[in-house]
Coordinates of C-alpha atoms in Angstrom, one line a residue:
Chain N
M28 CA 23.9 15.3 -2.3
T29 CA 25.7 14.2 0.8
I30 CA 24.1 11.8 3.3
L31 CA 25.0 11.6 7.0
V32 CA 24.4 8.1 8.6
I33 CA 24.4 7.9 12.4
A34 CA 26.4 4.8 13.5
E35 CA 24.7 2.4 15.9
H36 CA 27.2 1.2 18.5
D37 CA 28.0 0.5 22.1
N38 CA 31.3 2.4 22.1
K39 CA 33.1 -1.0 21.3
V40 CA 31.3 -2.7 18.4
L41 CA 29.6 -1.2 15.4
A42 CA 26.1 -2.7 15.3
P43 CA 25.1 -4.6 12.1
A44 CA 22.0 -2.3 11.6
T45 CA 24.5 0.4 10.5
L46 CA 25.3 -1.7 7.4
N47 CA 21.7 -1.8 6.4
T48 CA 21.4 1.9 6.9
V49 CA 24.4 2.6 4.7
A50 CA 22.8 0.3 2.1
A51 CA 19.7 2.5 2.2
A52 CA 21.9 5.6 1.9
A53 CA 23.6 4.1 -1.2
K54 CA 20.1 3.7 -2.8
I55 CA 19.5 7.4 -2.3
G56 CA 22.8 8.1 -4.0
G57 CA 25.6 10.6 -3.2
D58 CA 28.5 10.8 -0.8
I59 CA 28.0 8.9 2.5
H60 CA 29.5 10.1 5.7
V61 CA 29.1 8.2 9.0
L62 CA 28.9 9.9 12.4
V63 CA 30.2 8.0 15.4
A64 CA 29.0 9.8 18.6
G65 CA 30.3 8.2 21.7
Q66 CA 33.1 8.0 24.2
G67 CA 36.3 6.1 23.4
A68 CA 34.7 4.6 20.3
G69 CA 37.8 4.7 18.1
A70 CA 37.4 1.0 17.2
V71 CA 33.8 1.8 16.0
A72 CA 35.1 4.6 13.9
E73 CA 37.7 2.3 12.3
A74 CA 35.1 -0.3 11.6
A75 CA 32.8 2.4 10.0
A76 CA 35.6 3.6 7.8
K77 CA 35.9 0.1 6.3
I78 CA 32.3 -0.1 5.2
A79 CA 32.1 -0.2 1.4
G80 CA 30.7 3.1 0.0
V81 CA 31.5 5.3 3.0
S82 CA 33.7 8.3 2.1
K83 CA 34.2 10.0 5.5
V84 CA 33.8 9.1 9.2
L85 CA 33.2 11.8 11.8
N86 CA 34.2 10.7 15.3
A87 CA 32.7 12.8 18.1
D88 CA 34.4 11.6 21.2
N89 CA 33.0 13.2 24.4
A90 CA 31.8 11.9 27.8
A91 CA 28.4 13.6 27.1
Y92 CA 27.8 11.1 24.2
A93 CA 28.9 8.0 26.1
H94 CA 25.4 6.6 26.6
Q95 CA 23.8 8.1 23.5
L96 CA 21.6 10.4 25.6
P97 CA 19.3 12.1 23.0
E98 CA 19.4 15.4 24.8
N99 CA 23.1 15.6 24.1
V100 CA 23.5 13.7 20.8
A101 CA 20.6 15.3 19.0
P102 CA 22.0 18.8 19.1
L103 CA 25.3 17.4 17.7
V104 CA 23.6 15.6 14.9
A105 CA 21.4 18.7 14.1
E106 CA 24.4 21.0 14.1
L107 CA 26.5 18.7 11.8
G108 CA 23.5 17.5 9.8
A109 CA 22.2 20.9 8.7
G110 CA 24.7 20.9 5.8
Y111 CA 23.6 17.4 4.5
S112 CA 20.8 16.5 2.2
H113 CA 19.7 13.4 4.3
I114 CA 20.3 12.2 7.8
L115 CA 19.7 8.5 8.3
A116 CA 19.7 6.2 11.3
A117 CA 18.6 2.7 11.9
A118 CA 15.2 2.3 13.4
T119 CA 16.7 0.7 16.6
S120 CA 15.7 1.9 20.1
N121 CA 18.6 4.4 19.8
G122 CA 17.7 5.7 16.4
K123 CA 14.0 6.1 17.3
N124 CA 15.0 7.9 20.5
I125 CA 17.4 10.4 19.0
L126 CA 16.3 11.1 15.4
P127 CA 12.9 12.7 16.0
R128 CA 14.7 15.2 18.3
V129 CA 17.0 16.0 15.5
A130 CA 14.1 16.5 13.1
A131 CA 12.4 18.9 15.6
Q132 CA 15.6 21.0 15.8
L133 CA 15.8 21.2 12.0
D134 CA 12.0 21.9 11.9
V135 CA 11.2 19.1 9.5
D136 CA 9.0 16.0 9.6
Q137 CA 10.9 12.8 10.1
I138 CA 10.0 9.8 8.0
S139 CA 10.0 6.7 10.2
E140 CA 11.1 3.1 9.4
I141 CA 11.4 3.3 5.6
I142 CA 11.4 -0.1 3.8
S143 CA 12.4 1.2 0.4
V144 CA 13.8 4.2 -1.4
E145 CA 11.8 5.2 -4.5
S146 CA 13.9 8.3 -5.2
A147 CA 16.0 10.8 -3.3
D148 CA 12.9 12.4 -1.8
T149 CA 10.3 9.6 -1.9
F150 CA 10.2 6.6 0.4
K151 CA 7.9 3.7 1.3
R152 CA 7.0 2.9 4.9
P153 CA 4.5 0.5 6.6
I154 CA 1.6 2.0 8.6
Y155 CA -1.2 0.3 10.6
A156 CA 1.0 -2.5 11.9
G157 CA 2.2 -3.3 8.4
N158 CA -1.4 -3.6 7.0
A159 CA -0.8 -0.7 4.6
I160 CA 2.3 0.7 2.8
A161 CA 2.5 4.5 2.5
T162 CA 4.6 6.2 -0.1
V163 CA 5.8 9.5 1.4
Q164 CA 7.5 12.4 -0.3
S165 CA 9.5 15.0 1.6
N166 CA 10.3 18.5 0.4
A167 CA 12.4 19.2 3.5
A168 CA 15.9 20.8 2.9
V169 CA 17.3 18.0 5.1
K170 CA 15.4 14.7 5.0
V171 CA 15.5 13.0 8.4
I172 CA 14.8 9.3 8.1
T173 CA 14.9 6.1 10.2
V174 CA 15.6 2.9 8.3
R175 CA 14.0 -0.5 9.0
A176 CA 17.0 -2.8 8.8
T177 CA 15.1 -5.8 7.4
G178 CA 14.1 -3.7 4.3
F179 CA 17.7 -3.4 3.0
D180 CA 20.5 -6.0 2.5
P181 CA 23.5 -4.9 4.4
A182 CA 26.4 -3.0 2.8
A183 CA 29.7 -4.9 2.8
A184 CA 31.6 -4.4 6.1
E185 CA 34.9 -4.5 4.3
G186 CA 36.3 -2.8 1.2
G187 CA 36.1 0.9 2.1
S188 CA 38.9 3.1 3.3
A189 CA 37.3 6.3 4.5
A190 CA 39.2 9.0 6.4
V191 CA 38.4 9.4 10.1
E192 CA 38.0 13.0 11.2
A193 CA 37.6 14.1 14.8
V194 CA 34.7 16.3 15.7
S195 CA 35.2 18.5 18.7
A196 CA 31.7 19.9 19.1
A197 CA 30.5 19.2 22.6
H198 CA 26.9 19.4 23.7
D199 CA 25.8 18.7 27.2
A200 CA 22.2 19.8 27.8
G201 CA 22.4 18.9 31.5
T202 CA 18.8 17.7 31.6
S203 CA 19.5 14.0 31.7
S204 CA 22.0 11.5 33.1
F205 CA 22.6 7.8 32.7
V206 CA 22.0 5.7 35.8
G207 CA 22.5 2.1 34.7
E208 CA 21.5 -0.7 32.4
E209 CA 20.7 -4.3 32.6
L210 CA 21.4 -6.2 29.4
A211 CA 20.0 -9.7 28.7
K212 CA 22.8 -12.2 28.2
S213 CA 22.5 -14.6 25.3
D214 CA 25.0 -16.7 23.3
R215 CA 22.5 -17.2 20.5
P216 CA 22.5 -15.0 17.4
E217 CA 20.9 -11.6 17.7
L218 CA 17.2 -11.7 17.0
T219 CA 17.1 -9.1 14.3
A220 CA 20.1 -10.4 12.4
A221 CA 19.4 -14.2 12.7
K222 CA 18.8 -16.3 9.6
I223 CA 16.5 -18.5 11.5
V224 CA 14.1 -17.5 14.3
V225 CA 12.2 -19.8 16.5
S226 CA 9.4 -18.0 18.5
G227 CA 7.1 -19.2 21.3
G228 CA 3.8 -17.8 22.4
R229 CA 1.2 -18.3 25.1
G230 CA 0.9 -21.9 24.0
M231 CA 4.3 -22.6 25.7
Q232 CA 2.4 -22.4 29.0
N233 CA 5.5 -21.4 31.1
G234 CA 9.0 -20.1 31.0
D235 CA 10.6 -23.5 31.7
N236 CA 9.0 -25.0 28.5
F237 CA 11.0 -22.5 26.4
K238 CA 13.9 -25.0 26.9
H239 CA 12.3 -27.0 24.1
L240 CA 12.7 -24.0 21.8
Y241 CA 16.2 -23.3 23.0
A242 CA 17.2 -26.8 22.2
L243 CA 15.7 -26.6 18.7
A244 CA 17.2 -23.1 18.1
D245 CA 20.7 -24.3 19.1
K246 CA 20.5 -27.2 16.7
L247 CA 19.5 -24.8 13.9
G248 CA 21.8 -22.0 14.9
A249 CA 18.7 -19.9 15.4
A250 CA 17.7 -17.0 17.6
V251 CA 14.7 -17.3 19.9
G252 CA 11.8 -14.8 19.9
A253 CA 8.5 -14.6 21.6
S254 CA 5.0 -13.1 21.2
R255 CA 3.8 -10.4 23.5
A256 CA 1.6 -12.9 25.3
A257 CA 4.7 -14.9 26.3
V258 CA 6.5 -11.8 27.4
D259 CA 3.5 -10.4 29.4
A260 CA 3.1 -13.8 31.1
G261 CA 6.7 -13.5 32.3
F262 CA 7.9 -16.6 30.3
V263 CA 10.8 -14.6 28.8
P264 CA 12.3 -11.1 28.9
N265 CA 10.8 -8.3 26.8
D266 CA 13.7 -7.8 24.5
M267 CA 12.7 -11.2 22.9
Q268 CA 9.4 -9.8 21.8
V269 CA 8.7 -9.8 18.0
G270 CA 5.9 -7.6 16.7
Q271 CA 4.7 -4.1 16.1
T272 CA 5.8 -3.0 19.5
G273 CA 8.9 -5.2 19.8
K274 CA 11.4 -6.2 17.2
I275 CA 10.9 -6.5 13.4
V276 CA 12.5 -9.6 11.9
A277 CA 12.7 -11.0 8.4
P278 CA 14.8 -14.2 8.6
Q279 CA 15.0 -16.9 6.0
L280 CA 12.9 -19.2 8.3
Y281 CA 10.6 -18.2 11.1
I282 CA 9.1 -21.0 13.2
A283 CA 6.1 -19.8 15.2
V284 CA 5.3 -22.2 18.0
G285 CA 2.1 -21.9 20.1
I286 CA 1.5 -18.4 18.6
S287 CA -2.0 -17.6 17.4
G288 CA -0.9 -14.8 15.0
A289 CA -2.4 -11.6 16.1
I290 CA -2.1 -8.6 13.8
Q291 CA 0.5 -7.0 16.1
H292 CA 2.7 -10.1 16.0
L293 CA 2.4 -10.5 12.3
A294 CA 3.6 -6.9 11.9
G295 CA 7.0 -8.1 13.2
M296 CA 7.6 -11.2 11.2
K297 CA 5.4 -11.4 8.0
D298 CA 8.3 -10.4 5.7
S299 CA 10.2 -13.6 6.7
K300 CA 11.0 -15.7 3.6
V301 CA 9.5 -19.0 4.9
I302 CA 7.1 -19.1 7.8
V303 CA 6.3 -22.3 9.7
A304 CA 3.5 -22.5 12.2
I305 CA 3.1 -25.2 14.8
N306 CA -0.2 -24.9 16.6
K307 CA -2.9 -27.3 17.9
D308 CA -5.7 -24.9 16.9
E309 CA -6.2 -25.3 13.2
E310 CA -8.3 -22.1 13.0
A311 CA -5.4 -20.0 14.4
P312 CA -4.8 -16.9 12.1
I313 CA -1.1 -17.8 11.9
F314 CA -1.9 -20.5 9.4
Q315 CA -3.1 -17.8 7.0
V316 CA 0.5 -16.5 6.6
A317 CA 2.4 -19.8 7.2
D318 CA 4.0 -21.5 4.2
Y319 CA 4.0 -24.7 6.1
G320 CA 1.5 -25.4 8.9
L321 CA 1.5 -28.3 11.3
V322 CA -1.6 -28.8 13.4
A323 CA -0.1 -30.6 16.4
D324 CA 0.7 -30.5 20.1
L325 CA 3.9 -28.5 20.3
F326 CA 5.1 -30.5 23.2
E327 CA 5.3 -33.5 20.9
A328 CA 6.1 -31.8 17.7
V329 CA 9.0 -29.6 18.9
P330 CA 11.2 -32.3 20.5
E331 CA 10.5 -34.5 17.4
L332 CA 11.5 -31.6 15.1
E333 CA 14.7 -31.1 17.1
K334 CA 15.6 -34.8 16.6
L335 CA 15.0 -34.7 12.9
V336 CA 16.8 -31.5 11.9
Chain U
M2 CA 2.6 18.5 40.6
K3 CA 0.6 18.8 37.4
I4 CA 0.7 16.0 34.8
L5 CA -0.3 16.5 31.2
V6 CA -1.3 13.3 29.3
S7 CA -1.7 13.3 25.6
V8 CA -4.1 10.8 24.0
K9 CA -5.0 9.9 20.4
R10 CA -8.1 8.6 18.8
V11 CA -7.1 5.7 16.5
V12 CA -8.7 2.8 14.7
D13 CA -9.2 0.0 17.3
Y14 CA -6.3 -2.3 17.5
N15 CA -8.4 -5.4 16.7
V16 CA -9.7 -4.0 13.4
K17 CA -8.0 -5.3 10.3
V18 CA -7.9 -2.1 8.1
R19 CA -8.5 -2.0 4.4
V20 CA -6.8 0.2 1.9
K21 CA -9.1 2.4 -0.1
A22 CA -9.5 1.5 -3.8
D23 CA -8.2 4.9 -4.9
N24 CA -5.0 4.4 -2.8
S25 CA -5.6 7.7 -1.0
G26 CA -5.5 6.1 2.5
V27 CA -7.2 3.4 4.6
D28 CA -10.9 3.2 4.9
L29 CA -12.0 4.5 8.3
A30 CA -15.7 4.9 7.5
N31 CA -17.8 2.9 10.0
V32 CA -14.7 1.4 11.7
K33 CA -14.5 1.1 15.4
M34 CA -12.3 3.8 16.9
S35 CA -10.6 3.7 20.4
M36 CA -8.0 5.3 22.5
N37 CA -4.5 4.3 21.3
P38 CA -3.3 1.5 23.6
F39 CA -0.1 3.2 24.5
C40 CA -2.1 6.3 25.5
E41 CA -4.3 4.2 27.8
I42 CA -1.0 3.2 29.6
A43 CA -0.1 6.9 29.8
V44 CA -3.4 7.8 31.4
E45 CA -3.1 4.9 33.8
E46 CA 0.4 5.9 34.9
A47 CA -0.7 9.5 35.6
V48 CA -3.7 8.2 37.6
R49 CA -1.4 6.0 39.7
L50 CA 0.9 8.9 40.4
K51 CA -2.1 10.8 41.6
E52 CA -3.2 7.9 43.8
K53 CA 0.3 7.9 45.3
G54 CA 0.0 11.6 46.2
V55 CA 2.7 12.6 43.7
A56 CA 0.4 14.3 41.2
T57 CA -2.2 16.9 42.2
E58 CA -3.9 17.4 38.9
I59 CA -4.1 15.5 35.6
V60 CA -4.9 17.3 32.4
V61 CA -5.6 15.2 29.4
V62 CA -5.1 16.6 25.9
S63 CA -5.9 15.3 22.4
V64 CA -5.2 16.8 19.1
G65 CA -7.7 15.6 16.6
P66 CA -11.3 15.7 15.2
S67 CA -14.2 16.7 17.4
T68 CA -15.0 13.0 17.8
A69 CA -11.8 12.7 19.9
Q70 CA -13.9 14.1 22.7
E71 CA -15.0 10.5 23.2
Q72 CA -11.5 9.5 24.0
L73 CA -11.0 12.5 26.3
R74 CA -14.2 11.5 28.2
T75 CA -12.8 8.0 28.6
A76 CA -9.6 9.5 30.1
L77 CA -11.7 11.6 32.4
A78 CA -13.6 8.5 33.5
L79 CA -10.3 6.8 34.2
G80 CA -9.3 9.6 36.6
A81 CA -8.1 12.7 34.7
D82 CA -9.4 15.9 36.1
R83 CA -10.0 18.0 33.0
A84 CA -9.5 17.8 29.3
I85 CA -8.4 19.9 26.4
L86 CA -9.2 19.2 22.7
V87 CA -7.1 20.9 20.1
E88 CA -9.6 20.5 17.3
S89 CA -8.3 19.8 13.8
A90 CA -10.1 17.8 11.1
E91 CA -6.8 17.4 9.1
D92 CA -4.5 14.4 9.5
L93 CA -1.6 16.1 11.2
T94 CA 2.0 14.9 11.3
S95 CA 3.9 14.3 14.5
L96 CA 5.8 17.6 14.1
A97 CA 2.5 19.5 13.9
V98 CA 0.9 17.6 16.8
A99 CA 4.1 18.2 18.9
K100 CA 4.0 22.0 18.1
L101 CA 0.3 22.1 19.3
L102 CA 1.2 20.2 22.4
K103 CA 4.1 22.5 23.0
A104 CA 1.6 25.4 23.0
V105 CA -0.5 23.6 25.6
V106 CA 2.6 22.8 27.7
D107 CA 3.4 26.6 27.7
K108 CA -0.1 27.4 28.8
E109 CA -0.4 24.7 31.4
Q110 CA 3.2 24.4 32.7
P111 CA 3.0 20.7 33.7
Q112 CA 5.9 19.2 35.6
L113 CA 5.6 15.9 33.7
V114 CA 4.1 15.1 30.2
I115 CA 3.2 11.5 29.5
L116 CA 2.6 10.2 26.0
G117 CA 2.4 6.8 24.4
K118 CA 5.5 5.7 22.6
Q119 CA 3.7 5.4 19.3
A120 CA 0.2 5.5 17.7
I121 CA -0.8 2.2 16.2
D122 CA -2.1 4.0 13.0
S123 CA 0.8 6.0 11.8
D124 CA 3.4 3.9 13.7
N125 CA 5.6 7.0 13.8
N126 CA 7.1 6.9 17.3
Q127 CA 8.1 10.6 17.1
T128 CA 5.7 13.0 18.9
G129 CA 7.1 12.6 22.5
Q130 CA 10.7 13.1 21.3
V131 CA 9.7 16.1 19.1
L132 CA 7.8 17.7 22.0
A133 CA 10.8 17.1 24.3
A134 CA 13.1 18.8 21.7
L135 CA 10.7 21.8 21.2
S136 CA 10.4 22.4 24.9
G137 CA 14.0 21.7 25.7
Y138 CA 13.1 19.0 28.3
G139 CA 14.7 15.7 28.9
Q140 CA 13.0 12.6 27.5
G141 CA 12.4 9.2 28.9
T142 CA 11.1 7.2 26.0
F143 CA 9.8 3.6 26.0
A144 CA 9.3 3.7 29.7
S145 CA 8.7 0.5 31.7
K146 CA 9.1 2.2 35.1
V147 CA 8.7 5.8 36.3
E148 CA 9.8 7.0 39.7
I149 CA 9.6 10.6 40.8
S150 CA 11.9 11.8 43.6
G151 CA 12.1 15.5 44.4
D152 CA 12.9 17.5 41.2
S153 CA 13.9 14.6 39.1
V154 CA 12.4 11.4 37.6
A155 CA 14.1 8.1 37.1
V156 CA 12.8 6.3 34.0
T157 CA 13.6 2.7 33.2
R158 CA 13.5 2.3 29.4
E159 CA 13.1 -0.7 27.2
I160 CA 16.1 -0.8 24.9
D161 CA 17.1 -3.4 22.2
G162 CA 19.4 -5.4 24.5
G163 CA 17.4 -5.1 27.7
A164 CA 16.7 -2.2 30.0
Q165 CA 18.3 1.2 30.7
T166 CA 17.7 3.7 33.5
V167 CA 18.1 7.4 33.1
S168 CA 17.5 10.3 35.4
L169 CA 15.8 13.4 34.1
K170 CA 15.4 16.8 35.6
L171 CA 11.7 17.9 35.9
P172 CA 9.9 19.1 33.9
A173 CA 10.4 16.1 31.6
I174 CA 8.7 14.1 28.9
V175 CA 8.0 10.4 29.3
T176 CA 6.6 8.0 26.6
T177 CA 5.1 4.7 27.7
D178 CA 6.0 1.2 26.6
L179 CA 3.6 -1.7 26.9
R180 CA 5.0 -3.0 30.2
L181 CA 4.7 0.2 32.2
N182 CA 1.4 -0.9 33.7
E183 CA -1.9 -2.6 33.1
P184 CA -4.6 0.0 32.3
R185 CA -7.8 -0.2 34.3
Y186 CA -11.4 -0.1 33.0
A187 CA -13.7 2.8 33.5
S188 CA -16.5 2.0 35.9
L189 CA -20.1 3.1 35.0
P190 CA -20.4 5.6 37.9
N191 CA -17.1 7.2 36.8
I192 CA -18.2 7.3 33.1
M193 CA -21.3 9.3 34.4
K194 CA -19.2 11.6 36.5
A195 CA -16.8 12.2 33.6
K196 CA -19.6 13.8 31.7
K197 CA -19.6 16.7 34.2
K198 CA -15.8 17.3 34.1
P199 CA -14.5 20.3 32.2
L200 CA -13.5 19.9 28.5
E201 CA -12.1 22.9 26.8
V202 CA -11.9 23.1 23.0
L203 CA -9.1 25.0 21.3
T204 CA -8.0 25.4 17.7
P205 CA -4.5 25.5 16.1
D206 CA -5.3 29.1 15.0
A207 CA -6.1 30.2 18.6
L208 CA -2.8 28.6 19.7
G209 CA -1.0 30.5 17.0
V210 CA 0.6 27.3 15.6
S211 CA 1.2 26.5 11.9
T212 CA 0.5 22.9 11.1
A213 CA 2.2 22.9 7.7
S214 CA 4.2 19.8 6.9
T215 CA 7.3 19.0 4.9
N216 CA 5.9 15.5 4.1
K217 CA 3.2 14.5 1.7
T218 CA 1.7 11.0 1.5
V219 CA 1.6 10.2 -2.2
K220 CA -0.3 6.9 -2.0
V221 CA -1.3 4.1 0.3
E222 CA -1.3 0.5 -0.9
A223 CA -2.1 -2.9 0.5
P224 CA 1.1 -4.9 1.3
A225 CA 2.0 -7.7 -1.0
A226 CA -0.1 -10.7 -0.1
R227 CA 1.7 -13.9 0.8
S228 CA 0.9 -16.9 -1.4
A229 CA -1.2 -19.5 0.4
G230 CA 0.8 -22.2 2.2
I231 CA 0.1 -25.8 2.8
K232 CA -0.6 -27.9 5.9
V233 CA 1.8 -30.8 6.5
K234 CA 0.7 -33.9 8.2
S235 CA 3.8 -34.8 10.3
V236 CA 7.0 -33.4 11.6
A237 CA 8.9 -35.7 9.2
E238 CA 7.1 -34.2 6.3
L239 CA 7.7 -30.7 7.6
V240 CA 11.5 -31.4 7.8
E241 CA 11.5 -32.9 4.4
K242 CA 9.8 -29.8 2.9
L243 CA 12.1 -27.4 4.7
K244 CA 15.2 -29.3 3.5
N245 CA 14.2 -30.1 -0.1
E246 CA 11.4 -27.7 -1.1
A247 CA 12.2 -24.4 0.7
K248 CA 15.9 -25.3 1.2
V249 CA 16.1 -23.2 4.4
I250 CA 17.7 -25.7 6.7

């Protein structure tokens, strides 16, 4: 068995989710190859070669792959991947965008967002917003799988010494082009990788009040998240959303402030090790999953918490 | 131009589902069913494009049981012109659904196909991408803005770090994210009118599509329950517990 892992990157830096995906590949067992598809992503290929457990890195450098357009990257992955037993990618917006297209080209059913590897052909994945866990078995010749990063501890970023091999295959479907992007700027840790996450909901009342959460987060070295209600109300940008339709996090500590705890929000955070809820409504569903609940006005509790930690 | 919108009948998003005792699946008997929320956004976007004069006809399609006619009637009440049900009692995978949709795309030749980004039951997030691959079209997934100009469509997509805009040649596939629009409600007169709109029923056999799957669900279990927590009385007590009991700060 040989497993192909698709590297998640921005042409400059290898994203941490790749390490969790390699860890999932290691649980399946067999040789692990990593594909870096991009433009001028030599540094990413070098970083991938150092991941413990990786035996080969394929570097496909082409202008057509610069922005990870699925119309161009998927045919490359399908062509290279046809000889592998498994193709894995992180369940990031890129992985979710590209991999189903690969599965279609290989005429197999993809398995989305696995959280555990039972055997080389059997995997567990959450369905119904995490309210049920399905065990899925695949008899496909090539198993195409996206990996939920929070389900696997990352592989060591150092220790490997894989050879980097250039791949010349060029695919340009000509059906799509990159126009531009607007990335949210933040100095805080990345939401999906943070050890502590502080999230605000509708109870924050406005965007300005999120400053209380930022102050607390900075003191704790935490990332700041939000519920869909806070995003829809325009308090914060959508890339901060935690939940079924946003990001899935599983930090050591998740502090939910002014969040009622709808099913869709819980889907994104209920695997956190310790959950703290601060809410003035003692009937809020969030208290049913919180390890520590504090019924209080967040505008008094959060500044006090910031002072005491 | 003609727009094809795909909708799915799913368990209502407010329902807390229960796993069956024999671990064969979740119990959907006597549970409220609705149109998948992302599909509502897809219908809304198509209707808005028609209101702007960009779209001339909206065809709504669902792959599912005969009861999915309810969701198709809802889409007709919201502004779709006609409906197609590809009837299948089985629980189909994304690949099978996409193959059936591809057959409908070949028949209808729409310029734009809009789907939701994921169904809230299977949480797969695959069908739109698979359909795009099968038809060889460009894909604009997780769309928060769709602008058609001439023979291309600019799609602003929600990505992990923010937003990205891509331009796709038409025909193309778009999947909706939550922030694309705010779906409207169907008015009573429109619900009455929708009953007279055409609804065609097809079968996978008639479309010549095999719905065989490479995946098999072995069992479905309830997730591990979290042990009950405690309520603290003050911020000071909370900090003390986090430091000394949970040891997370």
